[in-house]
Coordinates of C-alpha atoms and ligand atoms in Angstrom, one line a residue:
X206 CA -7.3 -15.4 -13.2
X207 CA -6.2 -18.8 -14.9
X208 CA -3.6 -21.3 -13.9
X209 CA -1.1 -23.2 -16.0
X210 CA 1.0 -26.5 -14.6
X211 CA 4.9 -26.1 -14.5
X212 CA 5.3 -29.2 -16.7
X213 CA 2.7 -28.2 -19.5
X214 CA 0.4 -30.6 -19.9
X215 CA -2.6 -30.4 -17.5
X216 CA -5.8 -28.5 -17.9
X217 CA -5.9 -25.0 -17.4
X218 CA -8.0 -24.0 -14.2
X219 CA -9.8 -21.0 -12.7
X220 CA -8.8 -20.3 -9.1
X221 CA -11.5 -22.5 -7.5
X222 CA -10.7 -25.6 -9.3
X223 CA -6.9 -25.0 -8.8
X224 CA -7.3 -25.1 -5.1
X225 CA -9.3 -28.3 -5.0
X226 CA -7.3 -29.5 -7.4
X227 CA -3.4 -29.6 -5.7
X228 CA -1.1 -30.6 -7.7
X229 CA -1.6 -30.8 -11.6
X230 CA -2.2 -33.9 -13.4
X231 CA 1.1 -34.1 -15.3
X232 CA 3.1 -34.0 -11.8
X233 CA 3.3 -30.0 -12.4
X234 CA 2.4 -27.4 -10.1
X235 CA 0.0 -24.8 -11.0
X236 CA 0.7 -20.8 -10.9
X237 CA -1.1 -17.6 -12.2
X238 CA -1.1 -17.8 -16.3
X239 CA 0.0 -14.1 -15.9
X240 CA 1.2 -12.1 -12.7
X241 CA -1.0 -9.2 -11.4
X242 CA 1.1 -5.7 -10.6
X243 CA 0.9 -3.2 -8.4
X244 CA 1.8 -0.1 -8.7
X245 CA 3.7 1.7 -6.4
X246 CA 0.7 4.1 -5.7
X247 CA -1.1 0.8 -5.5
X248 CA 0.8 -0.1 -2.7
X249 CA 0.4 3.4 -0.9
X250 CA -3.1 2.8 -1.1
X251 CA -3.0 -0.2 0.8
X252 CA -0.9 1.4 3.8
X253 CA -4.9 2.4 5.6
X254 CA -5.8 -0.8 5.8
X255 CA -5.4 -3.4 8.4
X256 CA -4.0 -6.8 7.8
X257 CA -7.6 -8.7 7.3
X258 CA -8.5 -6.0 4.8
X259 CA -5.2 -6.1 3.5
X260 CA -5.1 -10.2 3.2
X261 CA -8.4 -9.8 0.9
X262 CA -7.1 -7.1 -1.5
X263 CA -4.5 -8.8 -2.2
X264 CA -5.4 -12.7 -1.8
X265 CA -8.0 -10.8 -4.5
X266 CA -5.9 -10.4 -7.2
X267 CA -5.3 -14.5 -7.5
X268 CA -8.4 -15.5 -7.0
X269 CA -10.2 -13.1 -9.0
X270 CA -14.1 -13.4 -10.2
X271 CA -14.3 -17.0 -8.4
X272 CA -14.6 -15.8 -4.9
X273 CA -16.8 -12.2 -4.5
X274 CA -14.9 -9.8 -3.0
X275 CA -17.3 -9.1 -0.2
X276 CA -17.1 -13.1 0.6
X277 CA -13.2 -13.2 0.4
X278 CA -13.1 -10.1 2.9
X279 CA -15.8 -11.7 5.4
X280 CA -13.0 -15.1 5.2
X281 CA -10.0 -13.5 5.9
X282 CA -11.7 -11.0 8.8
X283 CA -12.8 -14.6 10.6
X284 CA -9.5 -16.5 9.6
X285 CA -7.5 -13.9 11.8
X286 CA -9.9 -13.5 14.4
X287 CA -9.0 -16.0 16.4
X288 CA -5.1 -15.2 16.2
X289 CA -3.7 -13.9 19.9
X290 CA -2.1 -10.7 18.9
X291 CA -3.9 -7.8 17.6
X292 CA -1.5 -7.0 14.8
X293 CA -2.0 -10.0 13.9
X294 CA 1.6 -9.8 12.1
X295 CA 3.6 -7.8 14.9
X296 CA 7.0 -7.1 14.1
X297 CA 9.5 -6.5 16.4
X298 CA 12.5 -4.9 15.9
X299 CA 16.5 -6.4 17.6
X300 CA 19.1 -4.2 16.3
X301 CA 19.4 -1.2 13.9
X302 CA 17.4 -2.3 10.4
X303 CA 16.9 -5.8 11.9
X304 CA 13.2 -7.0 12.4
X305 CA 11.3 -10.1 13.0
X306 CA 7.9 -10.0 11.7
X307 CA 6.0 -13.3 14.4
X308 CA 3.6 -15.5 12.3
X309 CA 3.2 -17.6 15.5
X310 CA 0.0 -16.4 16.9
X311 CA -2.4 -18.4 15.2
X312 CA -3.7 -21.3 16.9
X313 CA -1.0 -23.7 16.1
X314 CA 1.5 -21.6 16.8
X315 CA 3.3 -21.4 13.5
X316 CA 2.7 -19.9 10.5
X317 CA 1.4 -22.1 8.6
X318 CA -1.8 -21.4 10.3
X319 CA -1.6 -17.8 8.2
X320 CA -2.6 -19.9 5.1
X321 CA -4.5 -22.4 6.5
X322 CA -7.2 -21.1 8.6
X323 CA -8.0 -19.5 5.8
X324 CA -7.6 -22.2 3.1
X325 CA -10.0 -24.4 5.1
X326 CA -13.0 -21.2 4.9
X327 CA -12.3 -21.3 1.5
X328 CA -12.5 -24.7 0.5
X329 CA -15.7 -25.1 2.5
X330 CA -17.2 -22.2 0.6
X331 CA -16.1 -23.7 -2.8
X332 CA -17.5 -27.2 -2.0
X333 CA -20.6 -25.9 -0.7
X334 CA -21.6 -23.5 -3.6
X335 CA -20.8 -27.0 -5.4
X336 CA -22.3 -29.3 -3.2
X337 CA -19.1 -31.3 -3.4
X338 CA -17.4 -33.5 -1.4
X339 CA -13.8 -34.6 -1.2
X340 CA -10.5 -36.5 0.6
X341 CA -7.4 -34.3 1.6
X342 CA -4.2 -35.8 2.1
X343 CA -1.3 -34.3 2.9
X344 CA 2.8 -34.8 4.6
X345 CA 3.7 -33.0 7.3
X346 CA 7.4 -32.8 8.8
X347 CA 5.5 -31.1 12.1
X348 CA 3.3 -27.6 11.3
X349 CA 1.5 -28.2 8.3
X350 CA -0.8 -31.4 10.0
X351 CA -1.8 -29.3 13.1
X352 CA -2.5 -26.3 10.7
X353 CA -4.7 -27.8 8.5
X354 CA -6.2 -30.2 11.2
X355 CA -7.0 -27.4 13.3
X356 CA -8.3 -25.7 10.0
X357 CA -10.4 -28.6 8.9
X358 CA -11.6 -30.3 11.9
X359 CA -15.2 -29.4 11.5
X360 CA -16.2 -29.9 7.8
X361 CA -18.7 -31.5 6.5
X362 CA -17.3 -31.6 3.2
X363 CA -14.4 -33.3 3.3
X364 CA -11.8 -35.9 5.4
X365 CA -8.2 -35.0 6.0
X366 CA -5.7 -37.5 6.2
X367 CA -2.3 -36.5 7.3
X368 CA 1.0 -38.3 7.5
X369 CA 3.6 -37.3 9.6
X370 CA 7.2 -39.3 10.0
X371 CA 7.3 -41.3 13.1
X372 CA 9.2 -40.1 15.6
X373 CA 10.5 -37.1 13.8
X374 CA 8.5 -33.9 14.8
X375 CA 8.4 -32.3 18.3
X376 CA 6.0 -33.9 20.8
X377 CA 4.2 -30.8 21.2
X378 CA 3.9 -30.7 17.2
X379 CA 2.8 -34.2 17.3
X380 CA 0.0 -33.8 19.8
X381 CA -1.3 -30.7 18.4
X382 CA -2.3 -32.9 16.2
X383 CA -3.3 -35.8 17.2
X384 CA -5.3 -35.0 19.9
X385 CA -8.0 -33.7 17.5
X386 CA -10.3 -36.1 17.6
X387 CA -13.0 -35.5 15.0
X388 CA -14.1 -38.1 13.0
X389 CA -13.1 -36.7 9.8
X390 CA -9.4 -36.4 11.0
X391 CA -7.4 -39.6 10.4
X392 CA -3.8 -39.1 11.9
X393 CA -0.8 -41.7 10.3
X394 CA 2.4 -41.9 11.6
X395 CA 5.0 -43.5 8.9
X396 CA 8.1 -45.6 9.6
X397 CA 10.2 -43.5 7.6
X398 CA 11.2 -39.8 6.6
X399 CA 9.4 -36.6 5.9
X400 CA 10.4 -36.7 2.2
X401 CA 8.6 -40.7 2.6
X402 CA 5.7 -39.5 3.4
X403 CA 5.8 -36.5 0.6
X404 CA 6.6 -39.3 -1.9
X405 CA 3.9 -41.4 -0.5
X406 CA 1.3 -38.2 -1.2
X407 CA 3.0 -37.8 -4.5
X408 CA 2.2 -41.6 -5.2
X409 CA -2.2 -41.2 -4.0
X410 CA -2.3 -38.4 -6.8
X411 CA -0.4 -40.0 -9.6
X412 CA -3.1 -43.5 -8.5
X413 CA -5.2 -42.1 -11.1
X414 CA -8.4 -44.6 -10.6
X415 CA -7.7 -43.9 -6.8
X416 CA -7.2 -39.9 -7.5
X417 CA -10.7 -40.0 -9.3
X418 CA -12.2 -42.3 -7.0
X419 CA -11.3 -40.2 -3.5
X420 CA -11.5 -36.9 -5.1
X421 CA -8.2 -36.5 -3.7
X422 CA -7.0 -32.9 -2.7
X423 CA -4.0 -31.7 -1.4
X424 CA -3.5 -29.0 1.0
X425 CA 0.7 -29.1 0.9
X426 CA 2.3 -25.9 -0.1
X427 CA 1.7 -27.4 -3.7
X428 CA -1.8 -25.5 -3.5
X429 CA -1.7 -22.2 -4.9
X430 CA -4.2 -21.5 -2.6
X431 CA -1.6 -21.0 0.8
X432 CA 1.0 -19.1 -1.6
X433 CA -1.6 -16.6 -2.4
X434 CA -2.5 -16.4 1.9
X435 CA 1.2 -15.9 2.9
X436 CA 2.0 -13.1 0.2
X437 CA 0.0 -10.8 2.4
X438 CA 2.5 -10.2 5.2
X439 CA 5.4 -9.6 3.5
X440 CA 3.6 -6.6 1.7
X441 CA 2.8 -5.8 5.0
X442 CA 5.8 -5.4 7.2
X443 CA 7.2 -3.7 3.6
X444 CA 4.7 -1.2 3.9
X445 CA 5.3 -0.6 7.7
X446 CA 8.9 -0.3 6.9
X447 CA 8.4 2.6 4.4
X448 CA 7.8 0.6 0.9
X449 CA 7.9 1.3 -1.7
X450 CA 9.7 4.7 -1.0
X451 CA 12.2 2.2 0.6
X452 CA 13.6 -1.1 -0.8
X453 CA 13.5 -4.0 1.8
X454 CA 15.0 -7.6 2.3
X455 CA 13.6 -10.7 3.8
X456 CA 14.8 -13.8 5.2
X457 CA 12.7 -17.2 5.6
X458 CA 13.6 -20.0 7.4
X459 CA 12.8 -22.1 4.1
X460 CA 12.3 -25.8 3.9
X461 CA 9.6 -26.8 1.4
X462 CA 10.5 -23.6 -0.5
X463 CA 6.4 -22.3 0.2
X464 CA 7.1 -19.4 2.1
X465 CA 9.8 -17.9 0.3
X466 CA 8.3 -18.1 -3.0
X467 CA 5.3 -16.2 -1.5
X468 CA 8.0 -13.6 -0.9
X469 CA 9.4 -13.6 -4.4
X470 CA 5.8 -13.6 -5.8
X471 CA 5.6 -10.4 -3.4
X472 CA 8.4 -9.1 -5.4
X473 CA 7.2 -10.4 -8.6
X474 CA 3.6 -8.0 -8.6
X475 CA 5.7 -5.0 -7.6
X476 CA 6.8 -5.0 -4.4
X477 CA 10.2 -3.4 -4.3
X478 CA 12.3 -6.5 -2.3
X479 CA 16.7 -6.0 -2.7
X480 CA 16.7 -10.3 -2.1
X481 CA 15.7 -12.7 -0.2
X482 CA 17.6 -14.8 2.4
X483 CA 16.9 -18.5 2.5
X484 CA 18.0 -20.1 5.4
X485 CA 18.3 -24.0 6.1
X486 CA 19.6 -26.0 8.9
X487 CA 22.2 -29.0 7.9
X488 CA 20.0 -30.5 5.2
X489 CA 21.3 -27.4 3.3
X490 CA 20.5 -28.9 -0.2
X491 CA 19.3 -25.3 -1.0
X492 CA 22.6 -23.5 0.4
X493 CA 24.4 -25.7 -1.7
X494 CA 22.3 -24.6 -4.6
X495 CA 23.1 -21.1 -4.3
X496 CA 26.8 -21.4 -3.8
X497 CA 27.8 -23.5 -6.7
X498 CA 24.5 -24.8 -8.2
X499 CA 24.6 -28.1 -6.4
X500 CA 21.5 -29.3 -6.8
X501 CA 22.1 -33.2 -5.1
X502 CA 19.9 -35.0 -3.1
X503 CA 21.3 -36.2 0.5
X504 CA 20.3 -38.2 3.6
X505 CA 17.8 -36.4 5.3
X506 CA 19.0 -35.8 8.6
X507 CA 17.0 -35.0 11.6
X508 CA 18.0 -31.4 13.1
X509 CA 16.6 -29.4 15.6
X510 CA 14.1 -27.6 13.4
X511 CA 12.2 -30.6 12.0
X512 CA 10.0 -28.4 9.6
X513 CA 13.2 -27.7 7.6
X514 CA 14.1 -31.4 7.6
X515 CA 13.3 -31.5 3.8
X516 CA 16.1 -32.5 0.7
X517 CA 13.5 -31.9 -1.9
X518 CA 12.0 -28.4 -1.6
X519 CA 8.5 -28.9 -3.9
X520 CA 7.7 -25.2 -4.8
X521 CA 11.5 -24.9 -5.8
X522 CA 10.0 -25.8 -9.3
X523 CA 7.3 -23.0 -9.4
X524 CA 10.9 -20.7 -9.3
X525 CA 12.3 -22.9 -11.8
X526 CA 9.8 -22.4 -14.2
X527 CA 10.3 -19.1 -13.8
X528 CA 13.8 -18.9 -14.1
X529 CA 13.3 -20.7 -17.2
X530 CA 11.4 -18.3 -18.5
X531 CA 8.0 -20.6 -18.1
X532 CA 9.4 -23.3 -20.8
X533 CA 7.5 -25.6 -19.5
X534 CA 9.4 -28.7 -21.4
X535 CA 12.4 -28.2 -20.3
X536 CA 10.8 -27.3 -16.7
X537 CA 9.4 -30.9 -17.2
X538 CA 12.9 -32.9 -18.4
X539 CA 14.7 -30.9 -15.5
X540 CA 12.3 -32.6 -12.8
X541 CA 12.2 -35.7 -14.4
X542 CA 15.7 -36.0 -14.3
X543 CA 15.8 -34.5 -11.2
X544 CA 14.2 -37.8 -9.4
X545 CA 16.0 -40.1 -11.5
X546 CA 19.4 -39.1 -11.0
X547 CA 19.1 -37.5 -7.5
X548 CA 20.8 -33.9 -9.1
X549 CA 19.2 -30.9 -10.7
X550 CA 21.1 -29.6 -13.7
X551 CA 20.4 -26.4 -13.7
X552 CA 21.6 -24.6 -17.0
X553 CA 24.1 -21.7 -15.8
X554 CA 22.3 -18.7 -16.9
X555 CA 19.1 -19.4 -15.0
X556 CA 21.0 -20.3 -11.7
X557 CA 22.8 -16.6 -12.1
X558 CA 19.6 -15.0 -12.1
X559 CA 18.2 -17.2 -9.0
X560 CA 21.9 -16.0 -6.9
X561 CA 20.7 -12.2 -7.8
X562 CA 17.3 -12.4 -6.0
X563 CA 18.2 -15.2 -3.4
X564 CA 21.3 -15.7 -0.7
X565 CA 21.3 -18.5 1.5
X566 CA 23.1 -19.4 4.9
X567 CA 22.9 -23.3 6.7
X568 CA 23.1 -23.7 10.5
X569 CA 24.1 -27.1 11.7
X570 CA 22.4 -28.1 15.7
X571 CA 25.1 -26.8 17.3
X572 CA 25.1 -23.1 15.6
X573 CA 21.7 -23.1 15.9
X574 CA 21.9 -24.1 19.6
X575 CA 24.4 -20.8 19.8
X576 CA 22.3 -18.5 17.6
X577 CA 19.1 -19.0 20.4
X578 CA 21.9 -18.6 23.2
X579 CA 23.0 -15.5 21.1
X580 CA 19.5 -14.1 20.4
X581 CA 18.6 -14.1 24.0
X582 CA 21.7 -12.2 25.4
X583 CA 21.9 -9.7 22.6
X584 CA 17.8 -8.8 22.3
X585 CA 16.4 -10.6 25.1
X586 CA 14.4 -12.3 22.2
X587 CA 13.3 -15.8 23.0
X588 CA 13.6 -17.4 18.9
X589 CA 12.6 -20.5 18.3
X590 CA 15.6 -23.0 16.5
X591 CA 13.9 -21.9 12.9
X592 CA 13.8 -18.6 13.7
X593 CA 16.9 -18.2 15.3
X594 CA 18.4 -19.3 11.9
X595 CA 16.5 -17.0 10.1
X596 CA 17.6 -14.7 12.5
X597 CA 21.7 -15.4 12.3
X598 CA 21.2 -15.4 8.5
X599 CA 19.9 -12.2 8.1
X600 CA 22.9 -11.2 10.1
X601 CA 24.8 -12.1 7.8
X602 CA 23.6 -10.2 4.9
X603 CA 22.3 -7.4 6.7
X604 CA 22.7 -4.4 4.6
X605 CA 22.8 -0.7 6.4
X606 CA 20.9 1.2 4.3
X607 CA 17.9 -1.2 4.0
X608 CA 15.8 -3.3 6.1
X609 CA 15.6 -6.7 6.9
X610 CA 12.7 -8.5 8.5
X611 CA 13.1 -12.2 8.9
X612 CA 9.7 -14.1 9.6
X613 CA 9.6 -15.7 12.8
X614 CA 7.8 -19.1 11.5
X615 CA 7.2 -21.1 14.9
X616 CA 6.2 -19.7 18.5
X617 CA 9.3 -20.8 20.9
X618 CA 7.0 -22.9 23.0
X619 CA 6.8 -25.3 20.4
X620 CA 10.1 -26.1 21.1
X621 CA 10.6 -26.2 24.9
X622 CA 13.6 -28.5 24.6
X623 CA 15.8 -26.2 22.3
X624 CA 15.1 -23.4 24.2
X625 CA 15.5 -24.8 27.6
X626 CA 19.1 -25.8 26.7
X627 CA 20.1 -22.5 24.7
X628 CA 18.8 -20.1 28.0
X629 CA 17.6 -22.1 30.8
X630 CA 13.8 -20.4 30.2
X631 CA 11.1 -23.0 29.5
X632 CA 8.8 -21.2 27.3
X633 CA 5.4 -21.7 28.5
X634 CA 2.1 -22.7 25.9
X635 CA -0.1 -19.9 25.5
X636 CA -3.0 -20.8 27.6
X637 CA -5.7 -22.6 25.2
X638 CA -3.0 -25.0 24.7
X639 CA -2.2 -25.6 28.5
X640 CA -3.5 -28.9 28.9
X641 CA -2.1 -30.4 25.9
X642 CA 0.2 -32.9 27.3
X643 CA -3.2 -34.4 29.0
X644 CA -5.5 -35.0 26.6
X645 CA -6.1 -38.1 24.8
X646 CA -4.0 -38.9 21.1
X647 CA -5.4 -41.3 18.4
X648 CA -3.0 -41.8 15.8
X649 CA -1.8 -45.5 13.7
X650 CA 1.8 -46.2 12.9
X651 CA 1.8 -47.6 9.3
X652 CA 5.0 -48.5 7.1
X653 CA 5.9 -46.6 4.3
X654 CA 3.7 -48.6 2.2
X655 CA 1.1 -47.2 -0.5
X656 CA -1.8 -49.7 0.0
X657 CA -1.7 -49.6 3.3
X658 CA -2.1 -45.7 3.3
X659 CA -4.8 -45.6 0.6
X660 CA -6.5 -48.2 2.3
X661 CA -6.6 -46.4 5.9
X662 CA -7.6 -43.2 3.1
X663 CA -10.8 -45.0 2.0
X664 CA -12.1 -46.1 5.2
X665 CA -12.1 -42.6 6.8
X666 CA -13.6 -41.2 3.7
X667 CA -16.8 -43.5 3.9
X668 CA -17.3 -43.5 7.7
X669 CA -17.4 -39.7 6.8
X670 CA -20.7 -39.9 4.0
X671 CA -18.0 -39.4 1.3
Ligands
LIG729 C1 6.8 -25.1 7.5 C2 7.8 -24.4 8.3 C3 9.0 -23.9 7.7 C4 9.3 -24.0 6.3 O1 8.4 -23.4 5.4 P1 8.3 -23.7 3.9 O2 7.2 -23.0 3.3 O3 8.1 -25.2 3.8 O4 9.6 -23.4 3.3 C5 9.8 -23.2 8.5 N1 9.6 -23.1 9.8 C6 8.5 -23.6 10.4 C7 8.3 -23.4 11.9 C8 7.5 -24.3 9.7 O5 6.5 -24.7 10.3

């Protein structure tokens, strides 16, 4: 399996170098040269097994000869062992056709843990058969950092820096993770937005001598690597639901645009999806797109689910590419423009074929503050504020003939406050986490300021042996 950059002009890479790498050196992102299929007796075949075996088959097909298969199963079998829920990816079902499939049980309590725990098994068996080391950094607007901190705490391969926006994400977010203190985790807080600290990643890897120098690596949705982990489920609940004998939709909270395109890519190697419902709180830059291919880059404003707090949605140019039938030139000029102007011009035919696969719904605070209040009283489901958007949107397009599993993306305990005030129930942490509001954090506040972050960078890497 090889992988080719959105914008063209960057090296082609086997799986292994693709995940170390991150982001492509022309400012591309990479994706599979050509897309595996499977057939619909494909898919039958996978109904025996469980979702570990299930993860391997099919995280498998991306990474193909670079990781053996034996390997890639033992991975994914420890990955998911130390989730809290047998299924692993239970779904539960609220109303006729209406499911929610709970990626909350990992040890961070969102999903992003789905990808990462087994990103970081992965990376430490790629840099070890090299006898490699490198630096991670990353932006997180709340799940992401814990994820991957919680993922990567204990390497001996590599240092993970990772910035979060100051004041923005949910305390228990924020101590999740910085109250990891390994030595090989350095925790920044930035004076400034999520998208800030994205740009500020953006800015390490285009440093070229710095790039080179740290062996930078990047462990955002960008990587290949955590689409490839988080196409698994959604061929899951599918086939639990009756695919493919039975079409199915999906809606994901969206924010970075990771997750969702995981479910397209689902779609894309055969899985038979009707369409896919993205839903956004008031930074709705992606609703907007969908209704009249308004593409325009606002304030981001903070909401109640931080970890959609996002105006520029980074795997919205994987799609793109696509949707320009992988002209990678014009994929370039578009994104170029794109950050100078602040608006994507999206030619017309292209956007028509994104409106057929995708729908999209925004909740501002106080709809979402409803839609939890809502949730409760009609399914005695306790949803957490990203959820419950999910939720409400695939309400909305909820078809009666097919079925429609939104993916819980955040346990409801991570957000006590929201769900306090929407039903009066404090959801409590799952027990491993019960003492986290006592331990100790260790985290720097920095400005929004380049040397300063690639500084802090360097210093961690070389107290680590880099
Ligand atoms: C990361 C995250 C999202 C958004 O996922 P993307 O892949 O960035 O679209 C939604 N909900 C929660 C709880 C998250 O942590």
């Amino acid at each position: 399996m090889r992988y080719i950059s959105t914008r063209g002009q960057a090296p082609i890479l086997n799986f292994s170098h693709t995940l170390l790498t991150g982001l492509a050196e022309d400012g591309g992102l990479y994706i599979p040269e050509t897309w595996p299929h499977l057939s619909h007796n494909d898919l039958r075949e996978l109904r025996k097994l469980d979702y570990s075996e299930l993860a391997a088959k099919i995280i498998g097909l991306f990474t193909g000869d670079d990781i053996p298969a034996p390997i890639l199963l033992d991975l994914c079998k420890q990955s998911y062992a130390n989730f809290n829920h047998k299924a692993i990816v239970p779904l539960v079902q609220l109303e006729h056709n209406l499911f929610v499939q709970e990626l909350f049980h990992g040890p961070t309590l969102a999903f992003k843990d789905m990808a990462m725990q087994l990103l970081g098994r992965l990376f430490d068996y790629v840099l070890s058969q090299r006898e490699e080391h490198i630096t991670i950094v990353g932006a997180t607007s709340g799940d992401t950092g814990s994820a991957a901190i919680e993922a990567f705490k204990d390497s001996k391969y590599l240092t993970v820096t990772i910035l979060h926006p100051y004041g923005r994400t949910s305390e228990v977010q924020r101590r999740q993770m910085t109250t990891v203190l390994s030595p090989n985790i350095n925790n920044i807080a930035i004076k400034g937005s999520f998208d800030d600290c994205q740009d500020l990643v953006k800015s390490m890897f285009a440093d070229m001598p710095f790039r080179k120098e740290m062996h930078l690596s990047a462990i955002n949705s960008i990587n290949w690597g955590r689409i490839a982990a988080q196409i698994p489920y959604y061929i899951y609940a599918a086939l639990c639901l009756g695919a493919p004998d039975r079409e199915i939709s999906f809606t994901v909270p969206t924010g970075n645009f990771g997750n969702i395109l995981a479910a397209w890519t689902a779609k894309k190697i055969g899985l038979p999806i009707r369409f896919l419902g993205v839903a956004s709180n008031h930074n709705d830059i992606l609703t907007r797109f969908l209704l009249n291919n308004d593409m325009s880059i606002q304030e981001v404003k903070p909401s109640l689910s931080p970890s959609m707090d996002i105006q520029i949605s980074s795997n919205f140019e994987r799609l793109l590419f696509e949707l320009l039938d992988r002209d990678a030139a014009q994929c370039c000029q578009i994104m170029q423009n794109f950050r100078k102007d602040g608006k994507m011009n999206i030619p017309e035919q292209s956007w028509t074929k994104a409106t057929q696969n995708f729908k999209g719904m925004s909740l501002n605070n106080e709809e979402t503050k409803k839609a939890i209040t809502k949730i409760f009283k009609d399914s005695l489901y306790l949803a957490d504020p990203h959820t419950a958007i999910g939720i409400i949107t695939a309400q909305k397009y909820l078809e009666k003939d097919v079925p429609m599993v939104t993916v819980a993306t955040a346990h409801p305990a991570k957000f006590p406050d929201a769900i306090k005030q929407a039903t009066g129930i404090l959801p409590p942490l799952p027990l491993a986490m019960a003492d986290l509001y006592e331990r100790k954090e260790n985290y720097q506040i920095l400005p929004a300021d380049l040397q300063a972050i690639e500084n802090s960078v360097r210093t961690v890497a070389y107290q680590n042996n880099f």
